[in-house]
Coordinates of C-alpha atoms in Angstrom, one line a residue:
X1 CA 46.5 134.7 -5.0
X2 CA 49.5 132.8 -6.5
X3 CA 48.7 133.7 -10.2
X4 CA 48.4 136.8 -8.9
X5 CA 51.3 137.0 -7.1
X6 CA 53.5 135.7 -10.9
X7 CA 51.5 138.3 -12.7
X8 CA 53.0 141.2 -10.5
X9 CA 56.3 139.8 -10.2
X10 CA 56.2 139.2 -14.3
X11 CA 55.4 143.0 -14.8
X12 CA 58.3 144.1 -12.2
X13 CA 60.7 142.3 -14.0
X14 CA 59.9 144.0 -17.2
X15 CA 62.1 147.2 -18.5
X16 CA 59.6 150.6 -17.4
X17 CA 57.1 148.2 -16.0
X18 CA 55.4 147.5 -18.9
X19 CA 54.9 145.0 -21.5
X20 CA 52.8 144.0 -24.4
X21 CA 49.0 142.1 -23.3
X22 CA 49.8 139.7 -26.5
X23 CA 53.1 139.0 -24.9
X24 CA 51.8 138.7 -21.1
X25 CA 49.0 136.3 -22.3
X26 CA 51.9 133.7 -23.6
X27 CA 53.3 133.4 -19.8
X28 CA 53.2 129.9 -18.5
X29 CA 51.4 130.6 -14.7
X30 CA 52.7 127.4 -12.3
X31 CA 50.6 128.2 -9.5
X32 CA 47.0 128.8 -10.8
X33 CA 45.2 127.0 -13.4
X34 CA 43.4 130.0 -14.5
X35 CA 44.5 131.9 -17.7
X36 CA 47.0 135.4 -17.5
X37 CA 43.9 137.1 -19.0
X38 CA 41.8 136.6 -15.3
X39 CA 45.0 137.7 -13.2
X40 CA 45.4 140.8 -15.2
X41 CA 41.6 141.7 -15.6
X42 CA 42.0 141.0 -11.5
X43 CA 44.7 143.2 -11.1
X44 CA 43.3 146.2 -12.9
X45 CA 40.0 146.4 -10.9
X46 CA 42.0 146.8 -7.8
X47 CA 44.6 149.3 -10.0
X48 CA 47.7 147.5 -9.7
X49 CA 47.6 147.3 -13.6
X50 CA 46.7 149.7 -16.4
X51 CA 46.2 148.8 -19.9
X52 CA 47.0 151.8 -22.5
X53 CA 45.9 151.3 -26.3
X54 CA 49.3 151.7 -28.4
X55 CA 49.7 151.8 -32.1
X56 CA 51.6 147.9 -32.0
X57 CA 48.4 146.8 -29.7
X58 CA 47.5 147.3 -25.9
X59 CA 50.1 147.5 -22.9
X60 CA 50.0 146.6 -19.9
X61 CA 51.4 148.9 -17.0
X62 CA 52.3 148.0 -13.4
X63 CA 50.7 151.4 -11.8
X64 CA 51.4 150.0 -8.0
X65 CA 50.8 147.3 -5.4
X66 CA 48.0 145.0 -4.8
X67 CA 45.9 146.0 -1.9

């Protein structure tokens, strides 16, 4: 729930809500040990997060909240 938690507020900080996945899978997570990559798989099953194909790479989109 905590990596969670850093992934969303990560992706709210972010100019139109959005940000690239090569950039998001650099963020240092202090309160799981799992990797970014599980939080924002995690997050788009439940549709908080959308990833859209781009011509620089993938981007990841806050669509809503958890839950």
């Amino acid at each position: 729930v905590g990596g969670r938690r850093e992934v969303c507020a990560i992706m709210r900080r972010t100019r139109y809500n959005e940000m690239p996945e090569k950039k998001l899978a650099g963020a240092r997570l202090r309160q799981t040990p799992l990797p970014v990559q599980f939080h924002v798989r995690d997050l788009c099953a439940i549709g908080a997060l959308a990833i859209r194909p781009t011509a620089s790479g993938p981007f990841v989109r806050w669509v809503s909240a958890p839950g």
